[in-house]
Amino acid sequence: MSNDPALASAGAVALTGALHKARHGQLSLLELFQITEALNAAGHHGAAGDFYKTWVAFNDTNPLLHLAYFNYSVTQSQMGDIAGAVQSLRASVNFNPQFGAAHINLGRALEDSGLARQAIEQWRTFTEATNDITPERINHRLMCLQHIGRVMEGAGLLEDAETTLWQAMELKPERTEAGQHWSSLRQRQCKWPILTPSEHVPVDRLIDSMSPLTLGCYSDDPLFQLAKAYRYHKSLVGRPDTSGFVRKQVKQKTGTGQRLRIGYVSSDLREHAVGFALCEVLELHNKDSVEIFAYYSGDDRPLDATQNRIKAATDNWRDITAIADVDAARIIYNDDIDILIDVNGYTKNARTKIFAYRPAPVIVNFCGYPGTMGSPFHNYIIGDEHTVPPSSEIYYTEKVLRIACNQPVDRKRVIAQRPDRASTGLPQDAFVYASFNGMQKITENCFGRWMAILKATPGSVLWLLAGDEPVNQRLRQLAEQQGVDPQRLIYAPKAANPDHLARIGLADLFLDTFPYGAHSTAADAITMGLPVLTMPGKTFASRFCTSIISAAGIPELACASPDDYVARAIAFAQDPQSLAAVQTSLQEQRETSTLRDMPALAARLEELYWQMQVAGERGETPVPDLTNLDLYYEIGSEIVAQHVEFEDDESLRNRYLEKLATRDNYSPVAHDCRLWLQTK
């Protein structure tokens, strides 16, 4: 029994009596839970632990002993006694081998202790032992499978993770968590076709389970991308309790001499593509006009040079990584932010729910995510004339404002000395095509185009950023199947950023992917003098690279179609002088190009922030229109299932209009601001 004086004054006699009953098998499990819950709520975890220890010691024949051990493990975890918690969870599963919650928590405790393999074995033991069907056991089995898949994915066991996640999907196809990782894993492994439906998991379920980012690598349908973002937001964020927040009103600041308070929220303000992009922009902000707050939600990076520069460039740095969404929103709310920038969107470690509390009167989608958020609380998106031309604004719930180019660059990044080709494994005299995009962006059709290019240009090679070795080998096998010597695929291993930048220029021509093109990767190539051949589509992600090459002064490298892309890639290899002219043009414009004019970009952003502020002061902050997005999702899912790779915008819109008309004939469809206009 604890010697805490607070307990002595609060009823030690009653507690002593309860302990006496526990020792004699007279304290029911319900009474035990009531006492320990009260002690834990008061912060007396040691006393609660004493009760559990006594009860399990003297009630070893109780049929519910496994529940006592389970709750005891929770208290031990709260006390920081991880070894004790593991011991109690082992006792719980030994007493009742089919108690799923204990298996799950034991696996998590082992994982947290650095024993990932043992964690997987623990969860696997439960899944193999629970083939009988009950709702509770199905849910526990599902959770175990998902945990196994997650840990395997993190450990790089991609094949095993994919297999395990498929088991979870077949168990409950309507649950999208496992499928979201499964489709992403197949993209990372270049397993084509990406979607492989079965009798139990139809194609519409596979499409439902895709995240917006994964969908961007799969389809060039901007309307379904919007509908997916909207549906994903509803699932991810839902409708949180915002009763503790009074809606912020736009303050009167125009003409007062007060600075705008701008908040950037991101997990990527570090050595990351987004951190590299924003670093110099943040340094160039006019501190007489704006006061910059950074809300960081990523991993601790004490030796990160880029993050240290960002910290120095901001007026206020807040680390919200370990802070709950509602509490982080309250911090932002109390900082009195005027305009809050979502720099993550729907990417890894995003904190989208923070924005649902509307901790600032104006919320903006910028820089981190290539597409609309489809939410009720993102008021603006910052794009450019290439990523979001005026005719494409219907695909965004945010009001579109534009800068010159959506890809900021950091002109101060360190670049190592350029190596020679021999040291990187490249043949000295070959024409080198390169693509340093992630493996998940390579589609079957994209790879087929690359093989056609290689076959038409004997002696050329394709230089790719290395993936996992089984993936590298898979692509080599696929090349061989298409009549290309697999040794013509050369892989660049991971390298420190200064070294990677230095080697990029050894290539002759960068080949972009489709439908998710190069973003910062293209800017890196341009920085190092490497021309980029791209093929713009209809989505933000497929048009981003066109923005970059246009800002760099070589818009002619945007191709009109897949056939044009292949023909021009071949022509450059066959006519090196034409490529040399592009390289010369690129070099001559390097320092004067729009792509590298960061002072102008920083000034333009501040201009847009003040434009948003003025609109807010007039009561004209835009409100997202979400009309008919569930219907567009339903129709778009049917269209995406047909997997048409490349088509013009008019053809895609007509396919939607035909399906909208069919539904309207059955039951009138409300008019909206996208395709189903009042004039129809």
C-alpha atoms as one frame of an Amber mdcrd trajectory, in Angstrom:
protein
   0.000   0.000   0.000   1.312   3.458  -0.888   2.491   5.762   1.884   1.175
   8.846   0.068  -0.202  11.153   2.814  -2.926  12.338   0.473  -4.311   8.823
   0.437  -4.164   8.539   4.176  -6.301  11.632   4.558  -8.738  10.582   1.851
  -9.858   7.253   3.195  -6.937   4.968   3.912  -9.127   2.890   6.191 -11.560
   2.103   3.374  -8.703   1.253   1.033  -7.108  -0.993   3.635 -10.416  -2.804
   3.994 -10.648  -3.234   0.248  -7.151  -4.692   0.172  -8.165  -7.111   2.899
 -11.118  -8.235   0.778  -8.828  -8.642  -2.239  -6.478 -10.914  -0.271  -9.400
 -13.151   0.683 -10.980 -13.330  -2.765 -13.918 -11.177  -1.658 -13.327  -8.098
  -3.856 -15.171  -8.345  -7.148 -13.507  -7.372 -10.393 -15.970  -4.483 -10.763
 -15.013  -3.140  -7.336 -11.336  -3.506  -8.229 -11.827  -1.472 -11.405 -13.832
   1.217  -9.591 -11.139   1.646  -6.920  -8.187   1.623  -9.324  -9.924   3.949
 -11.776 -10.447   6.492  -8.997  -6.828   6.151  -7.849  -5.484   6.534 -11.384
  -7.708   9.548 -12.025  -6.240  11.163  -8.901  -2.722  10.426 -10.142  -2.057
   7.713  -7.533  -0.798   5.115 -10.017   1.413   3.422  -7.433  -1.521   2.744
  -5.160  -3.599   1.471  -8.086  -0.712  -0.825  -9.015  -0.584  -2.178  -5.450
  -4.278  -3.050  -5.672  -3.836  -4.883  -8.970  -0.759  -6.748  -7.731  -2.606
  -7.889  -4.621  -5.772  -8.866  -6.476  -4.047 -10.981  -9.170  -1.868 -12.671
  -6.534  -4.805 -13.868  -4.443  -7.463 -14.405  -7.136  -5.618 -16.678  -9.542
  -8.653 -18.908 -10.111 -10.992 -16.042 -11.069 -12.264 -16.645 -14.625 -11.775
 -12.952 -15.438  -8.176 -12.828 -14.259  -7.021 -11.881 -17.783  -8.983  -8.611
 -17.567  -7.323  -7.691 -14.289  -3.886  -8.372 -15.762  -4.789  -6.282 -18.811
  -5.853  -3.259 -16.776  -2.848  -3.746 -14.482  -0.612  -3.422 -17.574  -2.235
  -0.080 -18.424  -1.445   1.249 -14.963   2.107  -0.067 -15.198   2.549   1.736
 -18.516   1.321   4.949 -16.906   3.957   4.440 -14.214   6.657   3.952 -16.863
   7.122   0.296 -15.914   7.217  -1.122 -19.454   8.820  -4.410 -18.372   6.054
  -4.895 -15.819   3.400  -4.079 -18.420   4.865  -6.664 -20.801   4.869  -9.248
 -18.017   1.224  -8.535 -17.149   0.149  -8.677 -20.807   1.925 -12.017 -21.217
   0.037 -13.281 -18.180  -3.221 -12.012 -19.689  -2.758 -13.821 -23.005  -1.542
 -16.970 -21.250  -4.688 -17.042 -19.147  -6.953 -16.319 -22.128  -5.158 -16.929
 -25.460  -8.127 -15.527 -27.420  -8.220 -12.156 -25.656  -7.375  -9.967 -28.652
  -6.888  -6.642 -26.847  -4.026  -8.097 -24.780  -2.331  -9.494 -27.889  -2.562
  -6.105 -29.588  -1.217  -4.158 -26.608   1.542  -6.709 -26.001   2.643  -6.343
 -29.607   2.660  -2.555 -29.294   4.687  -2.746 -26.073   7.230  -5.009 -27.747
   7.404  -2.711 -30.760   7.936   0.322 -28.509  10.750  -1.610 -26.830  12.531
  -1.988 -30.168  11.470  -5.615 -30.645   9.597  -5.311 -33.948  10.071  -8.954
 -34.950   8.691 -10.195 -31.619   5.770  -7.773 -31.993   4.930  -9.221 -35.398
   5.104 -12.768 -34.033   2.796 -11.806 -31.175   0.141 -10.406 -33.496   0.588
 -13.306 -35.904  -0.034 -15.787 -33.064  -3.425 -14.213 -32.481  -4.410 -14.025
 -36.155  -3.548 -17.699 -36.657  -5.500 -18.722 -33.573  -8.690 -16.812 -34.398
 -10.172 -18.312 -37.493 -13.584 -18.638 -35.824 -15.886 -15.758 -36.674 -17.278
 -13.376 -34.060 -17.524  -9.587 -34.514 -15.146  -8.906 -31.632 -12.539 -11.371
 -32.841 -12.811 -10.121 -36.411 -12.024  -6.592 -35.198  -9.100  -7.774 -33.083
  -7.798  -9.913 -35.933  -8.104  -6.937 -38.278  -6.170  -4.710 -35.898  -3.409
  -7.291 -35.547  -3.091  -7.688 -39.307  -2.950  -3.929 -39.774  -0.278  -3.582
 -37.097   1.765  -6.380 -38.671   1.519  -4.726 -42.077   2.445  -1.313 -40.688
   5.538  -2.574 -38.858   6.636  -4.680 -41.820   6.285  -1.683 -44.115   8.382
   0.421 -41.749  11.016  -2.311 -41.668  11.174  -2.432 -45.471   9.534  -5.876
 -45.735   7.280  -4.655 -48.524   6.214  -7.996 -50.007   5.268  -9.418 -46.607
   3.499  -6.203 -45.641   1.469  -6.266 -48.854   0.397  -9.878 -48.269  -0.630
  -9.192 -44.679  -2.570  -6.049 -45.584  -4.443  -7.947 -48.281  -5.587 -10.423
 -45.625  -6.892  -7.480 -43.606  -8.699  -6.078 -46.648 -10.407  -9.372 -47.421
 -11.490  -9.597 -43.794 -13.274  -6.220 -43.899 -13.245  -4.654 -47.390 -15.284
  -1.657 -46.211 -12.490  -0.589 -43.847 -10.018   1.523 -45.813  -7.001   1.670
 -43.457  -5.282  -1.464 -44.730  -6.157  -0.774 -48.366  -4.676   2.688 -48.179
  -1.272   1.241 -47.318  -1.711  -1.717 -49.676  -2.177   0.367 -52.838   0.676
   2.657 -51.827   2.932  -0.356 -51.281   2.138  -1.734 -54.725   3.043   1.609
 -56.257   6.347   1.680 -54.386   7.084  -1.822 -55.672   6.037  -1.039 -59.289
   3.556  -3.928 -59.180   1.306  -3.507 -62.184  -1.588  -3.389 -62.457  -1.729
  -1.559 -59.149  -5.336  -2.516 -58.403  -6.080  -6.262 -58.479  -9.667  -6.842
 -57.339 -10.902 -10.163 -56.048 -14.249 -11.775 -55.350 -14.179 -10.307 -51.849
 -12.558  -6.933 -52.626 -14.077  -5.334 -55.755 -12.331  -2.532 -57.634 -14.568
   0.187 -56.186 -13.402  -0.812 -52.676  -9.791  -0.571 -53.805 -10.419   2.899
 -55.192 -12.233   3.877 -51.987  -9.204   2.880 -49.940  -6.709   4.993 -51.897
  -5.430   8.141 -50.229  -5.518  11.359 -52.293  -1.730  11.246 -52.669  -1.781
   7.645 -53.919  -4.619   8.510 -56.296  -2.476  11.323 -57.704   0.067   8.717
 -58.849  -2.688   6.600 -60.385  -5.134   8.907 -62.175  -5.112  12.254 -64.000
  -8.752  13.014 -63.172  -8.892  16.379 -61.349 -12.591  16.157 -60.577 -12.263
  12.788 -58.884  -9.142  14.079 -57.132 -11.348  16.823 -55.676 -14.097  14.378
 -54.709 -11.515  12.019 -53.160 -10.030  14.863 -51.099 -13.519  15.765 -49.879
 -14.343  12.149 -48.968 -10.916  11.645 -47.365 -11.359  14.777 -45.275 -14.698
  13.533 -43.962 -13.114  10.225 -42.954  -9.890  11.688 -41.558 -11.224  14.731
 -39.722 -14.947  14.223 -39.424 -16.679  16.870 -37.383 -14.598  17.572 -34.251
 -16.066  19.273 -31.209 -15.208  22.932 -31.751 -17.382  24.253 -28.945 -14.342
  25.553 -27.054 -13.398  27.838 -29.939 -15.095  31.106 -30.773 -14.770  31.687
 -34.519 -11.961  34.142 -35.178 -12.927  37.321 -36.995 -10.578  39.160 -39.343
  -8.993  42.094 -37.524  -8.735  45.557 -39.034  -5.068  45.909 -39.922  -5.010
  47.657 -43.284  -3.577  51.134 -42.911  -2.805  50.697 -39.208   0.901  49.957
 -39.537   0.405  46.589 -37.827   2.086  43.527 -39.249   0.171  40.506 -40.476
   0.705  37.425 -38.341   1.373  34.526 -40.715   1.538  30.954 -39.414   3.115
  28.073 -41.355   2.085  24.590 -40.117   4.235  21.703 -41.344   6.042  18.493
 -40.408   8.586  19.184 -43.160  10.387  22.349 -42.031  13.687  20.461 -42.127
  15.960  18.733 -44.643  13.060  17.743 -46.841  11.824  18.892 -50.248   9.386
  21.295 -48.577  11.997  22.588 -46.138  14.442  23.185 -48.983  11.719  25.010
 -50.935  10.569  27.343 -48.160  13.841  28.054 -46.381  15.018  31.055 -48.375
  11.478  32.382 -48.855  11.088  32.564 -45.086  14.444  34.318 -44.828  13.318
  36.903 -47.401   9.969  37.797 -45.838   9.683  41.512 -45.120   9.538  41.649
 -41.332   8.106  45.178 -41.503   5.061  43.722 -43.236   4.627  40.233 -41.768
   5.448  38.440 -38.528   6.225  34.774 -39.158   5.185  31.910 -36.863   6.298
  28.341 -37.615   4.371  25.411 -36.114   6.507  22.304 -36.547   4.979  18.829
 -36.227   7.802  16.557 -37.397  10.619  14.570 -35.827  13.206  16.128 -33.564
  16.112  17.315 -35.755  18.707  19.026 -33.518  21.511  18.819 -36.120  19.400
  19.744 -39.145  21.024  22.723 -40.881  17.927  23.580 -42.939  15.703  23.563
 -39.881  18.155  25.734 -37.987  18.025  28.271 -40.817  14.228  28.216 -40.739
  14.214  28.715 -36.970  16.489  31.721 -37.389  14.285  33.132 -40.155  11.021
  32.970 -38.204   9.924  35.331 -35.454   8.347  32.521 -33.448   9.056  28.772
 -33.586   6.580  26.395 -31.947   7.152  22.651 -31.761   3.688  21.052 -31.681
   4.803  17.500 -32.483   3.802  15.989 -29.139   0.793  18.259 -28.607  -2.756
  17.078 -29.291  -4.553  18.661 -32.245  -7.016  20.588 -30.105  -4.240  21.934
 -27.879  -2.104  22.863 -30.887  -5.100  24.689 -32.345  -5.482  26.555 -29.082
  -1.823  27.635 -29.190  -2.338  28.997 -32.709  -5.600  30.622 -31.630  -3.883
  32.372 -28.724  -1.046  33.535 -31.005  -3.684  35.595 -32.812  -2.657  34.412
 -36.271  -4.250  36.323 -39.156  -3.482  33.861 -41.951  -2.639  30.200 -41.335
  -0.806  28.224 -44.029  -1.310  24.456 -44.318   2.029  23.273 -45.738   1.256
  19.550 -45.424  -2.090  18.968 -47.042  -2.745  15.223 -47.171   0.883  14.101
 -46.787   2.808  12.179 -44.153   2.477  13.487 -40.574  -0.126  16.050 -41.618
  -2.135  17.616 -38.795  -5.249  18.427 -40.806  -7.572  18.307 -37.806  -5.870
  21.379 -36.327  -7.365  23.481 -39.121 -10.855  22.116 -38.452 -10.903  24.130
 -35.207 -10.424  27.256 -37.368  -7.766  28.752 -35.103  -7.234  31.591 -37.592
  -9.796  33.543 -39.649  -8.116  32.681 -42.979  -6.655  29.267 -43.889  -4.500
  28.657 -46.970  -3.331  25.522 -48.811   0.207  26.114 -50.110   3.470  24.411
 -51.057   3.241  20.941 -49.498   0.386  19.234 -51.359  -0.378  19.332 -55.104
  -4.146  19.573 -55.095  -7.288  20.765 -53.420  -8.079  19.892 -49.806 -11.832
  19.585 -50.447 -12.487  20.791 -46.895 -14.962  23.324 -45.502 -12.199  25.353
 -43.832  -9.435  25.903 -46.419 -10.323  29.260 -47.940  -7.518  29.721 -50.474
  -5.009  27.720 -52.497  -1.909  29.338 -53.952  -1.099  28.079 -57.437   0.199
  29.510 -60.688  -1.027  29.851 -64.275   0.343  26.427 -65.221  -0.643  24.312
 -62.210  -4.135  25.836 -62.038  -5.137  27.602 -65.254  -8.422  29.558 -64.984
 -10.356  26.793 -66.736  -9.325  24.347 -63.975 -10.568  26.397 -61.013 -13.742
  24.306 -60.887 -11.598  21.435 -59.562 -10.769  23.296 -56.336 -12.941  24.143
 -53.345 -10.501  26.889 -52.381 -10.343  30.270 -54.122  -7.268  30.204 -56.379
  -4.631  32.936 -56.073  -1.444  32.815 -58.106   2.279  33.340 -57.849   4.743
  33.179 -60.757   5.790  29.580 -60.073   4.609  27.141 -57.434   8.102  25.761
 -56.781  10.285  27.937 -54.553  13.983  27.054 -54.532  16.770  27.651 -52.067
  19.650  29.321 -53.872  21.894  28.811 -50.838  21.821  25.018 -50.768  25.194
  23.363 -50.510  26.287  21.490 -53.668  29.238  19.102 -53.590  31.870  18.889
 -56.306  30.567  17.169 -59.424  31.840  13.578 -59.760  32.752  11.972 -63.072
  30.543   9.420 -64.771  32.816   6.492 -64.002  32.507   6.999 -60.255  28.702
   6.858 -60.483  28.565   3.742 -62.674  27.549   5.603 -65.830  29.120   4.796
 -69.217  31.342   7.628 -70.365  29.976   8.150 -73.883  26.380   6.974 -73.596
  23.329   9.208 -73.854  21.981   9.196 -70.287  18.266   9.551 -69.687  17.473
  10.114 -66.018  14.433  10.106 -63.750  14.995  10.697 -60.063  11.338  10.554
 -59.074  10.272   8.043 -56.442   9.369   4.548 -57.632   5.726   5.129 -56.685
   5.424   7.625 -59.560   6.460   5.116 -62.228   3.391   3.623 -63.891   3.179
   0.727 -66.316   2.519   3.062 -69.259   5.287   5.431 -68.192   7.778   2.566
 -68.027   6.587   1.312 -71.405   7.349   4.711 -72.939  10.827   4.651 -71.440
  11.492   1.220 -72.917  10.331   2.428 -76.340  12.761   5.338 -76.046  15.662
   3.047 -75.099  14.929   0.631 -77.949  14.980   3.520 -80.434  18.287   4.899
 -79.110  20.889   2.097 -79.062  23.612   2.575 -76.480  21.561   4.908 -74.282
  20.899   4.146 -70.617  18.211   5.007 -68.086  19.457   6.309 -64.727  16.956
   5.836 -61.912  16.957   6.594 -58.217  17.363   3.210 -56.535  14.427   1.697
 -54.727  14.379  -1.466 -52.651  16.492  -4.132 -54.344  13.535  -6.417 -55.230
  11.947  -3.429 -56.998  15.160  -2.663 -58.879  15.292  -6.267 -60.046  11.612
  -6.249 -61.016  12.147  -3.277 -63.330  15.169  -4.954 -64.890  13.100  -8.083
 -65.541  10.317  -6.000 -67.065  12.862  -4.243 -69.288  14.155  -7.587 -70.500
  10.603  -8.733 -71.244  10.226  -5.666 -73.474  13.436  -6.395 -75.373  15.764
  -4.038 -73.502  19.055  -5.186 -71.990  18.416  -4.949 -68.214  21.941  -3.611
 -67.698  20.833  -0.413 -69.436  18.924   0.412 -66.260  21.412   1.973 -63.845
  20.467   2.791 -60.269  21.736   5.763 -58.300  21.987   4.849 -54.594  20.668
   7.166 -51.917  23.108  10.001 -51.243  23.380  13.088 -49.076  21.606  16.019
 -50.698  24.776  17.984 -51.667  26.185  14.852 -53.316  22.923  14.045 -55.069
  22.669  17.556 -56.492  26.254  17.351 -57.730  25.695  14.143 -59.713  22.408
  15.174 -61.381  24.153  17.135 -64.105  25.950  14.021 -65.378  22.758  13.018
 -67.209  21.704  14.386 -70.612  17.901  14.540 -70.326  15.466  14.119 -67.432
  12.342  12.102 -68.293   9.344  13.095 -66.196   6.721  10.666 -64.904   2.958
  10.836 -65.479   0.396  11.446 -64.023   2.334  12.521 -60.911   5.252  14.487
 -62.273   8.455  15.799 -60.783   8.187  18.751 -58.417  11.245  19.638 -56.343
  13.096  16.899 -58.245  12.572  18.821 -61.486  13.702  22.048 -59.853  16.859
  20.266 -58.674  17.523  19.025 -62.218  17.032  22.502 -63.672  19.297  23.957
 -60.974  22.057  21.626 -62.119  21.545  22.425 -65.810  19.677  19.229 -66.732
  16.745  19.776 -69.163  13.460  18.146 -68.163  11.008  16.656 -70.658   7.481
  16.546 -69.279   3.909  15.861 -70.369   1.304  18.027 -68.609  -2.094  16.575
 -67.849  -5.122  17.974 -66.043  -4.282  17.679 -62.331  -2.067  19.927 -60.224
   0.419  17.058 -59.799   0.653  16.384 -63.534   1.068  20.073 -64.425   3.600
  21.058 -61.761   6.677  20.215 -63.828   5.424  22.372 -66.714   5.326  25.293
 -64.301   8.959  24.666 -63.361  10.349  24.384 -66.868   8.365  27.444 -67.949
   9.735  29.460 -65.038  13.219  28.265 -66.019  12.742  29.580 -69.565  12.348
  26.297 -71.491   8.538  25.875 -71.866   9.093  24.107 -75.197   9.982  20.928
 -73.267   6.309  20.375 -72.395   4.923  17.647 -74.680   1.424  17.519 -76.107
   0.818  13.764 -75.819   2.465  10.457 -74.899   3.522   9.928 -78.527   5.021
  13.425 -78.648   6.910  12.719 -75.420   8.477   9.536 -76.836   9.301  11.116
 -80.194  10.992  14.156 -78.670  13.013  12.093 -76.175  14.306  10.013 -79.085
  14.982  13.085 -81.221  17.158  14.722 -78.561  19.370  11.620 -78.392  19.621
  11.452 -82.174  20.315  15.168 -82.549  22.612  16.181 -79.675  22.979  19.696
 -81.069  19.296  20.426 -80.504  19.659  19.352 -76.886  22.845  21.391 -76.493
  20.878  24.463 -77.577  18.350  23.824 -74.798  21.135  23.309 -72.261  22.790
  26.562 -73.337  19.509  28.447 -73.076  18.945  26.967 -69.634  22.404  27.984
 -68.458  22.144  31.526 -69.835  18.840  32.144 -68.047  19.785  30.402 -64.811
  20.261  33.405 -62.525  17.689  35.679 -64.180  14.867  33.158 -64.510  11.582
  33.391 -62.659  12.364  30.040 -61.044  15.239  31.550 -59.050  13.769  34.979
 -58.323  13.093  34.352 -54.654  12.880  38.031 -53.602  10.027  38.498 -56.082
   8.310  35.333 -54.850   8.509  36.372 -51.198   7.145  39.816 -52.081   4.316
  38.282 -54.130   3.326  35.989 -51.261   3.133  38.967 -48.924   1.027  40.781
 -51.517  -1.367  37.822 -51.621  -1.513  37.631 -47.826  -2.516  41.285 -47.672
  -5.038  40.672 -50.468  -6.599  37.921 -48.335  -6.567  40.256 -45.341  -8.322
  43.075 -47.214 -10.962  40.661 -48.504 -11.496  39.435 -44.942 -11.868  42.948
 -43.589 -14.606  43.480 -46.187 -16.337  40.277 -45.114 -15.392  38.608 -48.417
 -13.300  35.646 -47.241 -14.323  32.863 -49.665 -16.379  29.938 -48.379 -15.680
  26.517 -49.965 -18.551  25.135 -52.038 -18.912  21.384 -51.414 -22.121  20.878
 -53.404 -22.559  17.490 -55.133 -19.082  16.210 -54.219 -20.487  12.906 -52.966
 -22.181  12.498 -56.348 -19.004  13.431 -58.234 -17.197  10.825 -56.142 -19.724
   8.144 -57.088 -19.455   8.990 -60.791 -15.700   9.526 -60.686 -15.128   6.140
 -59.088 -16.782   4.512 -62.108 -14.675   6.592 -64.512 -11.376   5.999 -62.705
 -12.071   2.245 -62.679 -11.804   2.350 -66.493  -8.248   3.689 -66.024  -7.926
   5.861 -69.131  -4.393   7.249 -68.846  -4.424  10.357 -71.025  -7.331  12.372
 -72.421  -8.151  16.027 -72.946 -10.162  18.002 -70.435 -13.227  18.311 -72.648
 -13.499  14.549 -73.144 -13.291  13.924 -69.410 -15.922  16.557 -68.647 -18.266
  15.058 -71.231 -17.993  11.654 -69.568 -19.041  13.219 -66.265 -21.861  15.188
 -67.917 -23.300  12.053 -69.511 -23.422  10.299 -66.157 -24.828  13.397 -64.438
 -27.598  13.566 -67.057 -28.473   9.917 -66.474 -28.792  10.498 -62.745 -30.752
  13.707 -63.261 -33.249  11.828 -65.423 -33.813   9.434 -62.556 -33.841  12.042
 -59.776 -33.135  15.777 -60.242 -29.563  16.730 -59.383 -28.996  20.042 -57.622
 -27.051  22.550 -59.683 -23.493  23.356 -58.699 -20.586  25.599 -59.702 -18.613
  22.863 -61.493 -20.170  20.922 -64.367 -23.873  20.739 -63.528 -24.579  24.421
 -64.039 -27.931  26.217 -63.772 -27.980  26.667 -67.548 -28.050  22.910 -68.174
